Structure formats: C-alpha cells, structure tokens
Short mmCIF file of C-alpha atoms in Angstrom, two decimals:
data_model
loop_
_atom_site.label_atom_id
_atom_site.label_comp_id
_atom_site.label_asym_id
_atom_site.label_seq_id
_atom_site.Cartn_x
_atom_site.Cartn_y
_atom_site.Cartn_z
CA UNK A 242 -31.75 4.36 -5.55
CA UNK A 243 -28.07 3.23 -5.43
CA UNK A 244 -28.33 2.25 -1.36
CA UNK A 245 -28.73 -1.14 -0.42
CA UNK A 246 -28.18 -0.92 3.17
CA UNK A 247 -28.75 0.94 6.14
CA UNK A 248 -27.74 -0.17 10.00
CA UNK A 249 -27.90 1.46 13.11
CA UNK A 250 -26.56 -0.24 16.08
CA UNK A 251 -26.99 1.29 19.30
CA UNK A 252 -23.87 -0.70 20.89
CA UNK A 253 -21.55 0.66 18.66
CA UNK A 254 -23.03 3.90 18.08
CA UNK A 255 -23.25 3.88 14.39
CA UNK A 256 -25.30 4.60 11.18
CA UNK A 257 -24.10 2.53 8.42
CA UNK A 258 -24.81 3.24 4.79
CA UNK A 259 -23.80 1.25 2.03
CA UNK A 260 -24.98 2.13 -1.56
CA UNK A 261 -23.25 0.41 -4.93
CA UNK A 262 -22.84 2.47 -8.21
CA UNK A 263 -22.08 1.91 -11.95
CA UNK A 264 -19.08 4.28 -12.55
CA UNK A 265 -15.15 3.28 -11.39
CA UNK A 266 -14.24 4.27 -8.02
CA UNK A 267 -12.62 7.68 -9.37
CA UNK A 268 -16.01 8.90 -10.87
CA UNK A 269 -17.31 8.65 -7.31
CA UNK A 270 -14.77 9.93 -5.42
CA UNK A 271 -14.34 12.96 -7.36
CA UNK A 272 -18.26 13.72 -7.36
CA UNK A 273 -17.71 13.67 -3.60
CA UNK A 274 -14.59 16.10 -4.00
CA UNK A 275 -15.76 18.74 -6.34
CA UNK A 276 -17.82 21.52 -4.69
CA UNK A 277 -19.95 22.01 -7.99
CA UNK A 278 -21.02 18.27 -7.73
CA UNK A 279 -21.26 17.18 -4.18
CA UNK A 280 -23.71 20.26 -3.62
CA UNK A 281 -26.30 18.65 -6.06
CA UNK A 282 -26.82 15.71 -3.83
CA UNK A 283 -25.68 16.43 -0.67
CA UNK A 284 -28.57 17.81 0.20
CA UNK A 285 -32.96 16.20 0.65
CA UNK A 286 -34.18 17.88 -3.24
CA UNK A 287 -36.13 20.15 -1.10
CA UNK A 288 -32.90 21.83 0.60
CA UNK A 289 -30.26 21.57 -1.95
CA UNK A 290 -27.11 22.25 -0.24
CA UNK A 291 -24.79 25.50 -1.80
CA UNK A 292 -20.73 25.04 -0.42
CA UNK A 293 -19.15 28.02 -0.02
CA UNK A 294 -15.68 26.29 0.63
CA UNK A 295 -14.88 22.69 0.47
CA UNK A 296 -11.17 21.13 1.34
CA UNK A 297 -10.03 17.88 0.90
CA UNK A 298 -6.80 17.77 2.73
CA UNK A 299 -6.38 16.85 6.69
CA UNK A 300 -7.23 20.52 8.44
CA UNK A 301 -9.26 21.41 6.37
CA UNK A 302 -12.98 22.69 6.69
CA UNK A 303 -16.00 22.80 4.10
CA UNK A 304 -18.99 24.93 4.93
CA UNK A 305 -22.49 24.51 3.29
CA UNK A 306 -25.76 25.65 3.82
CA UNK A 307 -29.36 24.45 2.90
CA UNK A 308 -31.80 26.41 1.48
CA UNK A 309 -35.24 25.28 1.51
CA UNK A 310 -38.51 26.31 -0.17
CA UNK A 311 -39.14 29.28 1.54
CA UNK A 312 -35.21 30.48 2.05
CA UNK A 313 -35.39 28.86 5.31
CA UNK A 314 -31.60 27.63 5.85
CA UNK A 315 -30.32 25.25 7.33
CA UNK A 316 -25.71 25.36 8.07
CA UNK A 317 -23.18 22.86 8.40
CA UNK A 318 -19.41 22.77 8.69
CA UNK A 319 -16.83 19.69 7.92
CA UNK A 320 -13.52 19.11 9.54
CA UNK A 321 -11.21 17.67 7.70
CA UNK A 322 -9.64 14.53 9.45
CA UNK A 323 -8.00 12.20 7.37
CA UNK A 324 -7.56 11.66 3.68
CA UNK A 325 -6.44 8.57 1.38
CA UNK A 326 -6.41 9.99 -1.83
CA UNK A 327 -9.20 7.94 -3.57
CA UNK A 328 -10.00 5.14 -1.13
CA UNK A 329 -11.57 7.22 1.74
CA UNK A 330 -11.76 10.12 3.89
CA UNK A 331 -12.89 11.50 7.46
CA UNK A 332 -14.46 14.24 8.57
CA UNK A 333 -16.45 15.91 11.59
CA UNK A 334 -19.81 16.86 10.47
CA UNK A 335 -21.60 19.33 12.80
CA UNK A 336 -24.26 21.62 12.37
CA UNK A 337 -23.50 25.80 11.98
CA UNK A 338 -25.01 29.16 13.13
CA UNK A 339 -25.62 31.64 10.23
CA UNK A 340 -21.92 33.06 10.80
CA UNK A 341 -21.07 29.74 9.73
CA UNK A 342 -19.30 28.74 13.04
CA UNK A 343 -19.63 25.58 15.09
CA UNK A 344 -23.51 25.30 16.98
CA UNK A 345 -22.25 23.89 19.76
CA UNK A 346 -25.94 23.48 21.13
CA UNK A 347 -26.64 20.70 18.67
CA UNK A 348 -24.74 17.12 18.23
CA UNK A 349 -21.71 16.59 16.22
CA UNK A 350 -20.93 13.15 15.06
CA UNK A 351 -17.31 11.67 13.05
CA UNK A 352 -18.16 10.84 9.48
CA UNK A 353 -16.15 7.95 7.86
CA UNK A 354 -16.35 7.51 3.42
CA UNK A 355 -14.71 4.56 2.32
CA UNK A 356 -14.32 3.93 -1.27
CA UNK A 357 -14.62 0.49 -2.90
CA UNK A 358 -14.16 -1.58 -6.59
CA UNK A 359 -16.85 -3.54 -7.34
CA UNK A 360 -17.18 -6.38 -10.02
CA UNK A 361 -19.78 -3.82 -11.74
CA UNK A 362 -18.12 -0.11 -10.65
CA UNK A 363 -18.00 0.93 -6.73
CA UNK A 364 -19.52 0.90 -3.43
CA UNK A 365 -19.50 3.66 -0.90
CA UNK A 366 -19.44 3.19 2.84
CA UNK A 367 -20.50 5.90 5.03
CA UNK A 368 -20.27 5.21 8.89
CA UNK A 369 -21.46 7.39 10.86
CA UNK A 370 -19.98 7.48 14.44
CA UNK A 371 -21.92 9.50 17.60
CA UNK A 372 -21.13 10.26 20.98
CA UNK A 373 -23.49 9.14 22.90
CA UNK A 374 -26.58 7.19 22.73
CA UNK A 375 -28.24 10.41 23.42
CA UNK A 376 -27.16 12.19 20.76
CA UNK A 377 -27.49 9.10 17.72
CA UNK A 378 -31.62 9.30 19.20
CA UNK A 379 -31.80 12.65 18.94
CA UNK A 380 -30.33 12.84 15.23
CA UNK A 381 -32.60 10.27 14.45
CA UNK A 382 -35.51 11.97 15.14
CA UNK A 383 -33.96 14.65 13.54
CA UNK A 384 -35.16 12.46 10.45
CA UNK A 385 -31.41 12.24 9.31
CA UNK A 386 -31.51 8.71 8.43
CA UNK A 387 -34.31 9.74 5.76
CA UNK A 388 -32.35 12.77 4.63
CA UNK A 389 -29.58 10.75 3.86
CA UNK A 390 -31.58 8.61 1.95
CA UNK A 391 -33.06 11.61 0.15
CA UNK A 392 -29.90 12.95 -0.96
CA UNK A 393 -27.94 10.22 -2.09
CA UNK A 394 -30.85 9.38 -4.59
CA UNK A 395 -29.94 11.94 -6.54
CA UNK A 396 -26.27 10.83 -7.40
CA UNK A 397 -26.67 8.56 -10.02
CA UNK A 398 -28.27 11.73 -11.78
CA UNK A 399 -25.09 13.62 -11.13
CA UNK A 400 -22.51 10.74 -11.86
CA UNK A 401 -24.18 10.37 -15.21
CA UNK A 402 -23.66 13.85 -15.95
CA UNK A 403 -19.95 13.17 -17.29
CA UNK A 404 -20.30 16.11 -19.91
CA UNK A 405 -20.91 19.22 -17.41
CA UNK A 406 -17.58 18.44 -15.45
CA UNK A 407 -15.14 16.88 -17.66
CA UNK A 408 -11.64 18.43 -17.86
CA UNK A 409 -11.25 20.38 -20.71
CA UNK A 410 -14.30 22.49 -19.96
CA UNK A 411 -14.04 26.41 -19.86
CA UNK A 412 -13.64 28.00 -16.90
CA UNK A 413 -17.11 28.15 -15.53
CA UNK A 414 -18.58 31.02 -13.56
CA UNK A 415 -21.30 30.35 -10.32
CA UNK A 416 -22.23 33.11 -8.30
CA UNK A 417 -23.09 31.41 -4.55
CA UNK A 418 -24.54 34.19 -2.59
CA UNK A 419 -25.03 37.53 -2.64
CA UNK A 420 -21.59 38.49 -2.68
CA UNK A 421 -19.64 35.54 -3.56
CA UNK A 422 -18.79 34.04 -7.08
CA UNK A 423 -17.13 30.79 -7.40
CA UNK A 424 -14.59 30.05 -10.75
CA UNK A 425 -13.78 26.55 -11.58
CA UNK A 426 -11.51 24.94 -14.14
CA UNK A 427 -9.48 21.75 -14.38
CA UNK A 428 -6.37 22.11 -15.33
CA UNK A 429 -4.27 19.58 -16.81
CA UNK A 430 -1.35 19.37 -14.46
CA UNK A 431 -0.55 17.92 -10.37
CA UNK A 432 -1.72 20.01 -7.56
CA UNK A 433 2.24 20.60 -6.95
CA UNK A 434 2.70 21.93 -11.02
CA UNK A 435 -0.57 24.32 -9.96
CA UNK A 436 0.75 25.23 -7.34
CA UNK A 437 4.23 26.36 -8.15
CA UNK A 438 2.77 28.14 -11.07
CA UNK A 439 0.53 30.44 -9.16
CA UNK A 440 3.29 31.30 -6.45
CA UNK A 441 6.30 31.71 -8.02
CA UNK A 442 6.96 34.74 -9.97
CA UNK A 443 8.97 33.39 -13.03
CA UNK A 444 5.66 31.32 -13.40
CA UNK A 445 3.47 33.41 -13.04
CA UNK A 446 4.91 35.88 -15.72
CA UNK A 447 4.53 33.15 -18.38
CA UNK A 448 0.79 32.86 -17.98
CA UNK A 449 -1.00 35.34 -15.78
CA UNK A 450 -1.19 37.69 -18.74
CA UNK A 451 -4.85 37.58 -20.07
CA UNK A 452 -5.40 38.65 -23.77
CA UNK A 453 -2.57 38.70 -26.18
CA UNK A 454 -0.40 41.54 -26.62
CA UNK A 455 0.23 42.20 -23.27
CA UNK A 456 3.12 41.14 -20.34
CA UNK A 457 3.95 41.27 -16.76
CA UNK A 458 6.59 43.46 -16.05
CA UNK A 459 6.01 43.60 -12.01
CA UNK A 460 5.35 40.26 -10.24
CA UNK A 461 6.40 40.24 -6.14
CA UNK A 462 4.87 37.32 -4.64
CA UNK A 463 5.68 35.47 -1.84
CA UNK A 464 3.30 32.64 -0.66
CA UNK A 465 4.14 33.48 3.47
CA UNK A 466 1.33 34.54 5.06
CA UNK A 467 1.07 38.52 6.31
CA UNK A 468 3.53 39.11 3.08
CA UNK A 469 2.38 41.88 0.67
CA UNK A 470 2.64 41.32 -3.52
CA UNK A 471 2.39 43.02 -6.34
CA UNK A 472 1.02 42.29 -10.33
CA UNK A 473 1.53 45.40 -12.58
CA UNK A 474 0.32 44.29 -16.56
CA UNK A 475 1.08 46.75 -19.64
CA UNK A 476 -0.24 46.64 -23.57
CA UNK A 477 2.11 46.08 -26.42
CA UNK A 478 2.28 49.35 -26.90
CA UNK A 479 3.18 50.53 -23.26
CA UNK A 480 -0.31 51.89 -22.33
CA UNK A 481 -3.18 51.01 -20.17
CA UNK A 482 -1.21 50.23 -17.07
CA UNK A 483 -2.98 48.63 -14.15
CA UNK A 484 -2.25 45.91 -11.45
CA UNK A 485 -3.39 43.94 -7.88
CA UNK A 486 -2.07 44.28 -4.66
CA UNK A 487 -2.65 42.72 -1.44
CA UNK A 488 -1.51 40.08 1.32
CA UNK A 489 -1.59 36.76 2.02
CA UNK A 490 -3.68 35.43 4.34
CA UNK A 491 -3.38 31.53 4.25
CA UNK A 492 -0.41 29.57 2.76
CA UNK A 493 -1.16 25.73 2.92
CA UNK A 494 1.45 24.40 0.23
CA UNK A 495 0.02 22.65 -2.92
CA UNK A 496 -4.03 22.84 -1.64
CA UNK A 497 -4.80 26.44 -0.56
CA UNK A 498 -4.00 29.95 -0.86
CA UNK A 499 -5.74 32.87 0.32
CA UNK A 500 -5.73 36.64 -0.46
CA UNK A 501 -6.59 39.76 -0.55
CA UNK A 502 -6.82 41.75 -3.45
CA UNK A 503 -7.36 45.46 -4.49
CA UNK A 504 -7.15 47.23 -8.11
CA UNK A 505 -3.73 49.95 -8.81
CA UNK A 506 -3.50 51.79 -11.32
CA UNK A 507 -0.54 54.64 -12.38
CA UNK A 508 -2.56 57.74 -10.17
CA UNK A 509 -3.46 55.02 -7.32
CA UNK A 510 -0.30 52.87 -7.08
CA UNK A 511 -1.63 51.29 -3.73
CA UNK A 512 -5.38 50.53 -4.50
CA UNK A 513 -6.47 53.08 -1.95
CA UNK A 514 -10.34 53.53 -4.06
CA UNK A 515 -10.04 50.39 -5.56
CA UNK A 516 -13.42 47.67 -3.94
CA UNK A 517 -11.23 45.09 -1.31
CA UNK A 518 -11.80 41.05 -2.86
CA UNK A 519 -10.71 38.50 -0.69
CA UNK A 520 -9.57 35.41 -3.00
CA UNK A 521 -9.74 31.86 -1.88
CA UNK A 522 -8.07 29.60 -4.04
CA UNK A 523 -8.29 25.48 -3.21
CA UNK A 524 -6.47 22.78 -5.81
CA UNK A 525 -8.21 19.68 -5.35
CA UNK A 526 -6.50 16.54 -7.75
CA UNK A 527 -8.80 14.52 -10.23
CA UNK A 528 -8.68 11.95 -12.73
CA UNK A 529 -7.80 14.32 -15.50
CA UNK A 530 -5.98 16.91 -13.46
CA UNK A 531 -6.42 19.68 -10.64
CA UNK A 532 -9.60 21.18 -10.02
CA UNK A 533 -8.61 24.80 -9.01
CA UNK A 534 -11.56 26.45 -7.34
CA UNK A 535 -11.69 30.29 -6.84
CA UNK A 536 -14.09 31.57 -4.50
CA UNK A 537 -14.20 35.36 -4.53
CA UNK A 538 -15.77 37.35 -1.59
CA UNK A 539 -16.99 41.15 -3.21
CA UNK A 540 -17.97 43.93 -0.77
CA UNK A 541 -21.33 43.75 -1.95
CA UNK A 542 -23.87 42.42 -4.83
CA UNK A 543 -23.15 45.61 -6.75
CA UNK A 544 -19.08 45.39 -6.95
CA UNK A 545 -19.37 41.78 -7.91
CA UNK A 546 -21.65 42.36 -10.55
CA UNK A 547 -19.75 45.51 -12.19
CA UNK A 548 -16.25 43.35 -12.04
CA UNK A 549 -17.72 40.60 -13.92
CA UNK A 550 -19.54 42.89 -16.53
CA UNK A 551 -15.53 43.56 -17.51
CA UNK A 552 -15.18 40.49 -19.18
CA UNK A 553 -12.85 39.12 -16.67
CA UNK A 554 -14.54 35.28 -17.25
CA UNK A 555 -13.01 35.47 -20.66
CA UNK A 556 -9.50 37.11 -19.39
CA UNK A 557 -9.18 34.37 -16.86
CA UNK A 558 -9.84 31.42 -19.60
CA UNK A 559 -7.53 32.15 -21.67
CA UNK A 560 -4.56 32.47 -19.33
CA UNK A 561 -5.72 29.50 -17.79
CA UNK A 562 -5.80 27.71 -21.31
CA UNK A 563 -2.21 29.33 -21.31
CA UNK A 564 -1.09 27.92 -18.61
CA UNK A 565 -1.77 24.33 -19.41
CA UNK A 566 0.18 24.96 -22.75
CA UNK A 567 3.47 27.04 -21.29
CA UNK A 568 2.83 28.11 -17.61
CA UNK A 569 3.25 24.18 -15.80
CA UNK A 570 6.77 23.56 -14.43
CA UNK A 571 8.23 20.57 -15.97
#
C-alpha cells in the first residue's frame, strides 16, 4: 500500500493524501496521464474505472465511468484546470449522469496532484478541496476516503508493469464500449512534431499511406474547425481507389483534434452510404515521446466490428512506424 497518510481537516476543508513510490517522478506522472493506465487504478477493484476521453492540457475534460459487479455504473467527469508538465496538475472532479454531463445534484470538489522526488523515487500529493463543510461530510459518508484508498493500492501493480506501455510498442487496439474503440501508440517525436504531421498536408502525404506500394495523391486538410478535407489513396498500379472525408470539429493546437469521417470511393465521391466515425485524436507527451490516443465513435457494435475485421490495426501500424522514420518535421 504505497499511502502513508491521510488528513481531513474540517477548517480548511480538505482531504489530504500522501502515498510514496519506488519509480522516478516521470513513471508516476505518466501512469496518471495515460488513459490505458490511470483506468486500472483509478477505480475500488470492484468498479474498475473505463475513460472514454482523458486531456491533460488546461480546458480540458476526461470522462470515466465505473462498472461494478453487476454492470451497475457509476460516471464522473474532470475539468482540466491547470497543468505543470510533470510536477502537478488540477482538476474539478464531479460526479456524471449516464449522458456523461455534469450531476449537478451531487457535490463537486477541486482536486490538486502534486508530484515529488524522493531520496528512494516519488511521492504524490493529492488535496482534495470542498465547498462546504456540508458537502466534505456528505462525500465522506459517501465512503470516498476508503475508495481512494482502494484504488491507489493497486498502482504499484501498474507502475511495475513497465513492459505493457513502453514506447516502442505496436499500436494497440481496446474496444471501450459498445461502440467505441480506443488506438494507442507512442510515437517517438514532441506533441508539436505530432501534431504538424497529422495537419499539414505535405506531412501527411509522407506517411499516411498504409501498406507499401501505394501514395496519396489528394490530401485537403485544414485543422479550422467547420472546414471540410479530403484523403484520396491509389495502388502502384493506379487501381483500387478509395478515400475519407469529413469536417473538423475541434482544433486545439498540438493536444487535440476532432473529426468526422466517412468512406469515398470513385462511384460515391462524397461518402453518401459510407457508416459516419467521429475521430477523437488527443497527443499527450511522455518520457519516450507522444502518446497519441484515438478514440473512435462507430454507429453501432456491428460497423465497428466489420471496420476492424479489414485489417485496419495493421494499416495504421505501419504508417505510424512510418512516420517515426520519415513523416516528423525536423
């Protein structure tokens, strides 16, 4: 159990955690960062917690919900406040109705993570800040002093667990509901060399190719939200045609970029039968690189699974592995 303290002081309206770890300050911090890790602990083992969007810039929101025994769920939503790249963040932590907006009926409370060396790794500081005397009683008999025990006993399992997130690793595939898949994969390169390489067309014509043999000769893109693009790919041998279109629907330079996206092909140039994807793509930095996280909504179960069964895992791994060896601005 790496906590070691726990104070509550009803003058200053606070819950403070302290727990030490093993593993430099970065090892910690990421685990925090990285939707596929912070959703092992984050949650009591009997309601392990599944993110369907996490952002670590000031603005930004995660959502997660907790699933227990019986697929009873429990939702919650984080506001991003404040971020110091390794040393500490801020968020508002609230509690969220199954549309995933605010539950306004129920408490929400500041949440403060401060990141510390140690002489043997790191400590973490959580302080928890509430509104009112009122509301720190009633979270407390929510039990959430005990759930926050709960959870953060499982960490050490997950920071030991170097192996199943270290860059380098394929890009992995986790489907996270019943219509949404997330895609992860560090790539070896700054958020801002990410970035530029998935918005700007000369880029994007270097790498976005998947197998070999083919190119790019159409690529409109414009990262300005309500602006329409365009990706048209051909074989070597000037068959098998196809392409995306859509729009943009968030811009946030160098940490998030939303779209929609729809199949064309040479008798549907506009994607008017193709299944509607809505793409959210988040760069989050690490130790070894940029975490880019792809969360795809499908229409349904059904479309998800039939895209997938094409083999585009595979597709997207090796123009990712592309793009760390020719795609990256200098």
């Amino acid at each position: 159990m790496p906590i070691t303290s726990v104070t509550t002081d009803t003058e200053a309206l606070t819950l403070t955690v302290v727990a030490d770890f093993t593993v430099p300050v970065r090892r910690l911090w990421d685990a925090y960062l990285d939707p596929r890790q912070i959703e092992r602990f984050w949650g009591p083992p009997e309601y392990p917690a599944t993110f369907l969007r996490h952002d670590a810039f000031p603005g930004g929101v995660s959502n997660y919900c907790m699933t227990g025994p019986d697929g009873d769920q429990s939702r919650g939503y984080w506001e991003w406040v404040s971020v110091v790249d390794g040393r500490s963040f801020e968020v508002r932590d609230g509690f969220a109705r199954a549309d995933g907006e605010p539950n306004t009926e129920l408490p929400s409370m500041r949440m403060v993570f401060d990141f510390a060396e140690t002489a043997l790794g790191s400590r973490l500081t959580t302080t928890t800040l509430f509104g009112s005397l009122a509301e720190l009683e009633q979270l407390m008999e929510m039990h959430m002093e005990e759930g926050m025990r709960s959870a953060m006993g499982q960490i050490d399992a997950v920071l030991a667990d170097l192996t199943a997130f270290a860059a380098g690793r394929v890009t992995e595939l986790q489907r996270i509901d019943g219509e949404r898949a997330r895609i992860s994969r560090v790539i070896h390169g700054t958020a801002q060399q990410v970035w530029r390489a998935h918005t700007e067309p000369e880029l994007l014509q270097r790498w976005l190719l998947g197998p070999d043999g083919w190119s790019m000769p159409v690529c409109e893109f414009e990262p300005t939200p309500g602006s329409r693009y365009r990706y048209e790919w051909v074989a070597a041998d000037g068959g098998n045609r196809f392409g995306f279109t859509g729009e943009v629907v968030t811009a946030e330079p160098i940490v998030r970029l939303v779209t929609t996206e729809a199949m064309t092909t040479p008798s549907d140039p506009e994607g008017a039968t193709s299944p509607v994807t809505l793409n959210e793509l988040t760069l989050t930095p690490q130790a070894d690189g940029t975490l880019l996280t792809l969360v795809i909504t499908y229409p349904d179960t059904e479309t998800r699974e039939m895209i997938l069964a094409t083999g585009m895992i595979d597709g997207m791994e090796t123009s990712y592995a592309r793009l760390e060896q020719v795609g990256l601005p200098v």
